[in-house]
Coordinates of C-alpha atoms in Angstrom, one line a residue:
X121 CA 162.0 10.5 -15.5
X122 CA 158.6 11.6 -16.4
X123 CA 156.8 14.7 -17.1
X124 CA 154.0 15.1 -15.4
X125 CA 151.8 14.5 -19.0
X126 CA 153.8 11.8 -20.3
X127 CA 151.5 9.7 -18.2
X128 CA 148.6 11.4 -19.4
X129 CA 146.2 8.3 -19.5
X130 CA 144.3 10.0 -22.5
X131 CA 141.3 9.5 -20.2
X132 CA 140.3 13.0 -18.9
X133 CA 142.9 13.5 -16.7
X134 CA 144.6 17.0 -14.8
X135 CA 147.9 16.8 -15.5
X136 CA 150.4 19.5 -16.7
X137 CA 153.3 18.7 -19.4
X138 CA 156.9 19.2 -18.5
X139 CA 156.8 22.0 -21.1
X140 CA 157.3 25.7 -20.3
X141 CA 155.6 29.0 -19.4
X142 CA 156.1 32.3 -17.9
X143 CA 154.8 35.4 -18.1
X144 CA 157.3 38.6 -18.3
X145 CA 155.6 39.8 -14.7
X146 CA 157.4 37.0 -12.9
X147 CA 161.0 37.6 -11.9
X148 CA 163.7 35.0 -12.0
X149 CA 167.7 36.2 -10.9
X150 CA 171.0 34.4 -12.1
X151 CA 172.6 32.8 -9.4
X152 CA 175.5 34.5 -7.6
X153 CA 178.9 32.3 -9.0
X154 CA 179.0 31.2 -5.0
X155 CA 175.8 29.0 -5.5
X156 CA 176.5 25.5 -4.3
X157 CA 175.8 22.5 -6.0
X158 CA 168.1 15.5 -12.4
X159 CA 165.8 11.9 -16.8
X160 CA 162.5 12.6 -15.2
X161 CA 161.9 9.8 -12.2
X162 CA 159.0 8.7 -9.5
X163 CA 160.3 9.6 -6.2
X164 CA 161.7 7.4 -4.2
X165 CA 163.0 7.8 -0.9
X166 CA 166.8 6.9 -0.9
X167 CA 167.8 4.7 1.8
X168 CA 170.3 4.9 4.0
X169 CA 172.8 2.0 2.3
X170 CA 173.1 1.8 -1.2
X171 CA 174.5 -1.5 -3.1
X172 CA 177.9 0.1 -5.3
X173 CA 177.0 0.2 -9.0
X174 CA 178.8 -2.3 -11.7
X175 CA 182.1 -1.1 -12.9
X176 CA 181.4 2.3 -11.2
X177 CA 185.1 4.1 -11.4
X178 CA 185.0 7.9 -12.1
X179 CA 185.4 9.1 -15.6
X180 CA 188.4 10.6 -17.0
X181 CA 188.3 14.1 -19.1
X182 CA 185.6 14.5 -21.5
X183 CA 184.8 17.3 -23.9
X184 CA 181.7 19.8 -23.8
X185 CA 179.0 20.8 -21.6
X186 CA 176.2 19.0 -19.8
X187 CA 173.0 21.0 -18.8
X188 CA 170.4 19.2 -16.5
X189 CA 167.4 19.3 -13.8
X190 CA 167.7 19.1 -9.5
X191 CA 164.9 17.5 -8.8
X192 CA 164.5 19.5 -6.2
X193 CA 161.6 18.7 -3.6
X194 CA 159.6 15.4 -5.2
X195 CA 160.0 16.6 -8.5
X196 CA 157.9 20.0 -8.1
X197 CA 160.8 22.8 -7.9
X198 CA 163.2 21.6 -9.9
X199 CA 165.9 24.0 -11.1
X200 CA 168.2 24.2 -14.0
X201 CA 172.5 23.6 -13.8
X202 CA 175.0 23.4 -16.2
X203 CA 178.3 21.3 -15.8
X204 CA 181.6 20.8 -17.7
X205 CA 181.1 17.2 -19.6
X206 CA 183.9 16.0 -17.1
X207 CA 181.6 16.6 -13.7
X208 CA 183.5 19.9 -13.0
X209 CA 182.6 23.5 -12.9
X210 CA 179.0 22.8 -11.9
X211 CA 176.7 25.8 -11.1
X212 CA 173.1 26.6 -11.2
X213 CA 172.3 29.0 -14.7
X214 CA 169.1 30.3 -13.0
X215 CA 167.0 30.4 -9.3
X216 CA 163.4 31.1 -9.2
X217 CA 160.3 29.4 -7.5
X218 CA 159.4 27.9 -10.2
X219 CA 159.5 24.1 -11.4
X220 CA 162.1 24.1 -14.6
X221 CA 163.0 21.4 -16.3
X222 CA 163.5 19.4 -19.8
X223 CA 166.4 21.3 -20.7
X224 CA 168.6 21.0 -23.7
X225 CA 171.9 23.2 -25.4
X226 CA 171.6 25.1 -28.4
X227 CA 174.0 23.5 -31.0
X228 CA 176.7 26.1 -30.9
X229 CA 177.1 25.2 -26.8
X230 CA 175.3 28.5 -26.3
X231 CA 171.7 29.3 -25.6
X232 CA 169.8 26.8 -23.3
X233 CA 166.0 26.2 -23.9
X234 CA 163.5 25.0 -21.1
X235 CA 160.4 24.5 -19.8
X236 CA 158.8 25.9 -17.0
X237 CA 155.9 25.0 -14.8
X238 CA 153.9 27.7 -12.9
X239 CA 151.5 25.5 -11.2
X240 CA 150.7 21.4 -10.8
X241 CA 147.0 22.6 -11.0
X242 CA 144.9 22.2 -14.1
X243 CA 142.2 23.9 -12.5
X244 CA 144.4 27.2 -11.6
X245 CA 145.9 27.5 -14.9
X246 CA 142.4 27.7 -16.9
X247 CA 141.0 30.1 -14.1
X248 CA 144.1 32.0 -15.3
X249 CA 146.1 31.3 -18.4
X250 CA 149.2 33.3 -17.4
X251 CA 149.7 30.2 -15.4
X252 CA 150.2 27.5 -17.9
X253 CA 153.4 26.5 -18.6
X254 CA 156.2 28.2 -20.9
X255 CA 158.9 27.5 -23.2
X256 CA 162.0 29.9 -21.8
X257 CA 165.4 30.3 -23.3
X258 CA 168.6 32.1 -21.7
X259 CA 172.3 31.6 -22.3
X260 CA 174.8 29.0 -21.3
X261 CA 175.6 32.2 -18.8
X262 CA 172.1 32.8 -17.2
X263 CA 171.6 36.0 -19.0
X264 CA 169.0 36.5 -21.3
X265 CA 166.1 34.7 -20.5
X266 CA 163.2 35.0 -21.9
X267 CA 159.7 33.4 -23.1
X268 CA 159.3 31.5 -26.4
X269 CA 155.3 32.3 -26.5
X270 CA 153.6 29.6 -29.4
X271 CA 150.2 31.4 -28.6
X272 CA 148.9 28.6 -27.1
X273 CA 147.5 29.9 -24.1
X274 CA 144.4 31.7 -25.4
X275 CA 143.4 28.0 -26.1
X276 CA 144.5 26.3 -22.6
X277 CA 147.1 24.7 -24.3
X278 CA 150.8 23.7 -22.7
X279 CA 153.8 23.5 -24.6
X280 CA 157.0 22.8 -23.5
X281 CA 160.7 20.6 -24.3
X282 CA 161.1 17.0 -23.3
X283 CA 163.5 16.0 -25.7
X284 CA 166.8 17.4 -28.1
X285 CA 164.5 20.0 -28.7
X286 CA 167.0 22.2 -30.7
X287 CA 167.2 21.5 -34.2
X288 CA 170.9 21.0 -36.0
X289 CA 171.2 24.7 -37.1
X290 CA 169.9 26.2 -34.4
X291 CA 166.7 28.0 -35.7
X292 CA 163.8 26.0 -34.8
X293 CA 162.9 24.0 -31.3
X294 CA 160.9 20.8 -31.0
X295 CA 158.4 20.6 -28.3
X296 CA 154.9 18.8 -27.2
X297 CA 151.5 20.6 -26.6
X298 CA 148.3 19.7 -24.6
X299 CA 145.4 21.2 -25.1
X300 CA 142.3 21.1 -22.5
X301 CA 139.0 22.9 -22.5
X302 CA 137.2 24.8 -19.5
X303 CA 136.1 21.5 -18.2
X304 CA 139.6 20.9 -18.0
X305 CA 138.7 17.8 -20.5
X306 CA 141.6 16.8 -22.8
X307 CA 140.8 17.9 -25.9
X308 CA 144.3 17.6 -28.2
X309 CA 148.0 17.0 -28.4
X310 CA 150.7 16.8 -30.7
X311 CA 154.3 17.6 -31.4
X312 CA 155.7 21.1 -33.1
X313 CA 158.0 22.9 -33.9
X314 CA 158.8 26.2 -33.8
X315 CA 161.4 29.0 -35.3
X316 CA 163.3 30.2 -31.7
X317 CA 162.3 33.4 -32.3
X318 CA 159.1 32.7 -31.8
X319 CA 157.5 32.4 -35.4
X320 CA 155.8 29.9 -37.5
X321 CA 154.8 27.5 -35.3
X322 CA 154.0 24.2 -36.9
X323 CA 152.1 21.1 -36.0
X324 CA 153.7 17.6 -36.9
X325 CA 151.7 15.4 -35.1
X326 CA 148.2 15.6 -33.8
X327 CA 146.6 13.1 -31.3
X328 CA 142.9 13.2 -29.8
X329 CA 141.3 11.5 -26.7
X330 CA 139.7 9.0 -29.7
X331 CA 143.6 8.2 -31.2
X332 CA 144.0 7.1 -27.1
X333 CA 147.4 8.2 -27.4
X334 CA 149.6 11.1 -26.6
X335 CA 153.0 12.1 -28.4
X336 CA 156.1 13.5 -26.5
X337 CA 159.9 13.8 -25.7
X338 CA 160.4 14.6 -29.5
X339 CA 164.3 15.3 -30.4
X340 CA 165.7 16.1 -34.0
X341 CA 167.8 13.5 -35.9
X342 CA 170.9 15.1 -37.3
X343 CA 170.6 16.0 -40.9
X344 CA 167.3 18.3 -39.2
X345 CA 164.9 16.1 -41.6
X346 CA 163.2 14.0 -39.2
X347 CA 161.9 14.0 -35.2
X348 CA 162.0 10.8 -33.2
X349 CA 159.4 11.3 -30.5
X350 CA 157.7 8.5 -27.8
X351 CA 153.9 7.8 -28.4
X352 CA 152.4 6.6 -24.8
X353 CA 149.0 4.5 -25.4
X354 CA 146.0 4.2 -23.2
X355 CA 145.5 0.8 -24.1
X356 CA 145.8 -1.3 -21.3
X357 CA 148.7 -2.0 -20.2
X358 CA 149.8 0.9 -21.2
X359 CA 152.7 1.4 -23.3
X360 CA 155.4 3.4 -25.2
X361 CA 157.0 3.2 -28.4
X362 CA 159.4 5.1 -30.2
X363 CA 158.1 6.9 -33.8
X364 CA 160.0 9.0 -36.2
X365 CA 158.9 11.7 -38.1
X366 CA 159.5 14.0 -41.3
X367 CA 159.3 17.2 -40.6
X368 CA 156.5 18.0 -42.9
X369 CA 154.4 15.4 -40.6
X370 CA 154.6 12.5 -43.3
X371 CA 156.8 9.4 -43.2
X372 CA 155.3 8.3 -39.2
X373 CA 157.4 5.4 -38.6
X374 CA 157.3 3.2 -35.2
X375 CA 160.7 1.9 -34.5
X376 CA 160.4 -0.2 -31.4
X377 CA 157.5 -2.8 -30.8
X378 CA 155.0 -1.5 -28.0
X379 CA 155.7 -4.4 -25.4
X380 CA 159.3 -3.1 -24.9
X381 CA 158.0 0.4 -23.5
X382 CA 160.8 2.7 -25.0
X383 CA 161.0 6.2 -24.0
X384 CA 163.4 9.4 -24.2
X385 CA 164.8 8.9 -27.4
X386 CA 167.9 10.1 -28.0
X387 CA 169.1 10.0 -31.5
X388 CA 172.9 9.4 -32.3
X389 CA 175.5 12.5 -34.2
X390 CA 175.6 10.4 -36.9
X391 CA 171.9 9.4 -37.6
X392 CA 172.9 5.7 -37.4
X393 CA 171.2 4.9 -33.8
X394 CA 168.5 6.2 -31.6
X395 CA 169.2 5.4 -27.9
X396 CA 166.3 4.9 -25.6
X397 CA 165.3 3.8 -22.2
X398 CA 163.0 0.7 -21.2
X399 CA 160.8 0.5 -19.9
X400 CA 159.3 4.3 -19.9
X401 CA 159.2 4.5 -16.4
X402 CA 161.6 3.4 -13.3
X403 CA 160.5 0.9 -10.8
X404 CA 161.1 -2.9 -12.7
X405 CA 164.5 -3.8 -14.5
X406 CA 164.9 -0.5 -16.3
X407 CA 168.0 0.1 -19.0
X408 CA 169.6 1.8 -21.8
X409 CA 169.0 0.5 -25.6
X410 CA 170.3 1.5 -29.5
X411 CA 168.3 0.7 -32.3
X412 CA 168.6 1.8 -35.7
X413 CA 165.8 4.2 -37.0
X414 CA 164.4 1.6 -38.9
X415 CA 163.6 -0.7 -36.4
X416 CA 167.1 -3.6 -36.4
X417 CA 170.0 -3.9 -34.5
X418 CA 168.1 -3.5 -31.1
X419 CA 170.7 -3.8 -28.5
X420 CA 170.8 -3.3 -24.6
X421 CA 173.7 -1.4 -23.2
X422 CA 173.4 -1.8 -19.4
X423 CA 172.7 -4.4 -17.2
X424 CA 173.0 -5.6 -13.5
X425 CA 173.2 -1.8 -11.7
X426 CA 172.3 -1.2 -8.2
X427 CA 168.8 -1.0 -7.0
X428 CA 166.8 0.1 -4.0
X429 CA 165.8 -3.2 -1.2
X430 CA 162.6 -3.7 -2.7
X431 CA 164.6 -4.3 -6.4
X432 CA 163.2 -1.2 -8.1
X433 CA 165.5 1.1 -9.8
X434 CA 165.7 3.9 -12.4
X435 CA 168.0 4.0 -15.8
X436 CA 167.1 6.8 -18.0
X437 CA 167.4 9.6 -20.2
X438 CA 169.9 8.8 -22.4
X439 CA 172.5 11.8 -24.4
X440 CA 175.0 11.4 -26.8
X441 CA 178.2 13.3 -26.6
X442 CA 178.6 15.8 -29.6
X443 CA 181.2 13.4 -31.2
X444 CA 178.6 10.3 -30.7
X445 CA 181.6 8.0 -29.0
X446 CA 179.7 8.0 -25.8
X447 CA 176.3 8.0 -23.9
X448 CA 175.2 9.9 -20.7
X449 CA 172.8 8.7 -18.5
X450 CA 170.8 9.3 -15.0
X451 CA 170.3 6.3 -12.6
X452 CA 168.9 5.7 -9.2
X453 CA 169.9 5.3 -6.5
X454 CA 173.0 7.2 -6.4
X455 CA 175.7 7.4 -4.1
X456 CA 174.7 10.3 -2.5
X457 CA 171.5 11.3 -3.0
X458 CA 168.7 11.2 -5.7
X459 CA 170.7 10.3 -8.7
X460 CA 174.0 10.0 -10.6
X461 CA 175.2 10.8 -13.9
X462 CA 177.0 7.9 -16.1
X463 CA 178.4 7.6 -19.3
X464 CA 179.5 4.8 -21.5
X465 CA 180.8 4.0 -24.4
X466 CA 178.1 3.9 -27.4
X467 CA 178.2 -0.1 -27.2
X468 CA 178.0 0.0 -23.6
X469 CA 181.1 -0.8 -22.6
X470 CA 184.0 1.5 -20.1
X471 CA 180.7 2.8 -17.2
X472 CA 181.6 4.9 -15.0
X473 CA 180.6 7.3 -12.7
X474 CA 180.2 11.1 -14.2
X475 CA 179.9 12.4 -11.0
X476 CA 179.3 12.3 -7.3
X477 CA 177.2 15.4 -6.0
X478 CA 174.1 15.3 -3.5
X479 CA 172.2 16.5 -6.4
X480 CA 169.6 14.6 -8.2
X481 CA 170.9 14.8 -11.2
X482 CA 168.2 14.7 -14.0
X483 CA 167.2 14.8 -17.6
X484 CA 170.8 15.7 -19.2
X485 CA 171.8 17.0 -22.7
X486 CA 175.2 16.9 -23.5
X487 CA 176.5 19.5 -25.9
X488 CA 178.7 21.2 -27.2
X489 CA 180.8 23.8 -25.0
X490 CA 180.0 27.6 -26.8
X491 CA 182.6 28.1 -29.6
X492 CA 183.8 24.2 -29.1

């Protein structure tokens, strides 16, 4: 449930953003169709009896496509899959030895973008800047992928997805950037956007080590005016909040009060909610919440699900199904291994189990199946 930045304490620290790099000298192969069957979570070991999960029946037939992270091993090989929105037809859309992750669908169901991590060290990637993270994009298929380069790396700085990151028409993708210099010191970060071929990069926000802040997970409302985005603070403790955004950078707007310490914003096909998980990280009492975008009509959707001996659990990463009725989600633990997918109705109501794979089924976006 987190990318390794979005806990960037602001404070001089070597960590890597769940973003996405790659350099055209490092191979990556489809999958063969035989491959066997991930909201971004601290590890925890799963134990070996799990209490059932509230109103937990599976779901019945649902419409689109889901694309999502395996956590793979703690979180540092993660891999991206694609699913029918019903749990069926699941299949891995690329293998590598790589660490991909924050995936999202294009809005025509048929180009995936992603991020990719070449290395967890700081210190290797500004000894050699072909290592810092990349922004890649491939079809619904596996086919096609390629590097989204926001010339970033001449300046040590990582970019990558976290959020929707696909705007409504398809031509421009949202993503956060962290910039360090050869001291590996933090120097900037901010959210941007950029046209998917790989043009006119734009900054939107733009946060230093004295804002003691860092902006991230930034998705596009519907009408393609505005981002919604979480802004961690270094304050202590340290806290997230939910912000929207014009596109032009004007118009900042916080939406939910820092103590409830909202994250992965998710905002509704119909502009009227952004849904949200609280706190930012798993561990305490975590859960899904709406809110409108101007800060009323907070609500929490879910309540009471299972948890690990010691109390601690993880609700997160909330999508909306294309025609808004519903709400995906990841929690842990699962019934069979890291995490499960759920979806509910948008006021909560009708959970049930997506699916029941030894996956670890992270970080969703449910979309639209291509042509659908």
């Amino acid at each position: 449930m987190q990318s390794i930045a979005t806990r960037l304490p602001v404070v001089a620290v070597a960590l890597l953003v769940t973003a996405c790099a790659g350099s055209s000298s490092r191979a990556s192969t489809a999958p063969s169709p035989a491959a066997t069957p991930t909201a971004t979570a601290v590890a925890m070991a799963v134990p070996p009896s799990i209490a059932p999960i509230a109103s937990a029946s599976v779901a019945p037939k649902l419409d689109g496509q889901i694309v999502f992270d395996d956590v793979g091993d703690n979180f540092l090989h993660t891999q991206i899959w694609i699913e029918d929105a019903d749990g069926s037809n699941v299949r891995k859309l690329v293998s590598d030895d790589f660490t991909d992750s924050a995936v999202s669908l294009s809005p025509d169901g048929k180009m995936v973008v992603f991020y990719r991590q070449y290395t967890d060290s700081l210190e290797a990637w500004i000894a050699d800047p072909s290592l810092i993270g990349a922004i890649m994009v491939m079809k619904v298929d596996g086919s096609g992928l390629h590097e989204i380069d926001t010339g970033g790396r001449a300046k040590l700085c990582d970019a990558g997805p976290e959020g929707d990151a696909w705007s409504p028409d398809g031509r421009r993708i949202a993503y956060a950037r962290f910039c360090f210099d050869k001291a590996g010191t933090f120097v900037e970060n901010g959210i941007w956007t950029i046209n998917a071929d790989g043009t006119d990069a734009r900054r939107i926000t733009r946060t230093t080590p004295s804002s003691h802040a860092v902006d991230h997970n930034a998705g596009w409302s519907p009408d393609g005016k505005h981002l919604a985005f979480a802004r961690i603070t270094s304050e202590t403790p340290e806290l997230s909040a939910i912000f929207t955004v014009a596109i032009d950078g004007k118009g900042l707007r916080q939406v939910t009060p820092g103590k409830l310490d909202a994250n992965d914003p998710d905002w509704s096909p119909d502009g009227s909610l952004i849904a949200f998980n609280s706190p930012a990280e798993p561990g305490g009492d975590q859960n899904i919440y709406t809110i409108h975008p101007d800060g009323t009509g907070l609500a929490q959707l879910t309540k009471g699900l299972s948890t690990y001996p010691d109390g601690g659990q993880g609700t997160y990463h909330p999508s909306w199904s294309p025609d808004g009725t519903k709400i995906l989600f990841s929690h842990n633990p699962s019934t069979g291994g890291f995490a499960d997918f759920f979806v509910m109705n948008r006021d909560g109501s009708d959970l049930h189990v997506l699916t029941l794979t030894a996956l670890g089924e992270n970080h969703a976006h449910w979309g639209r199946s291509p042509g659908g």
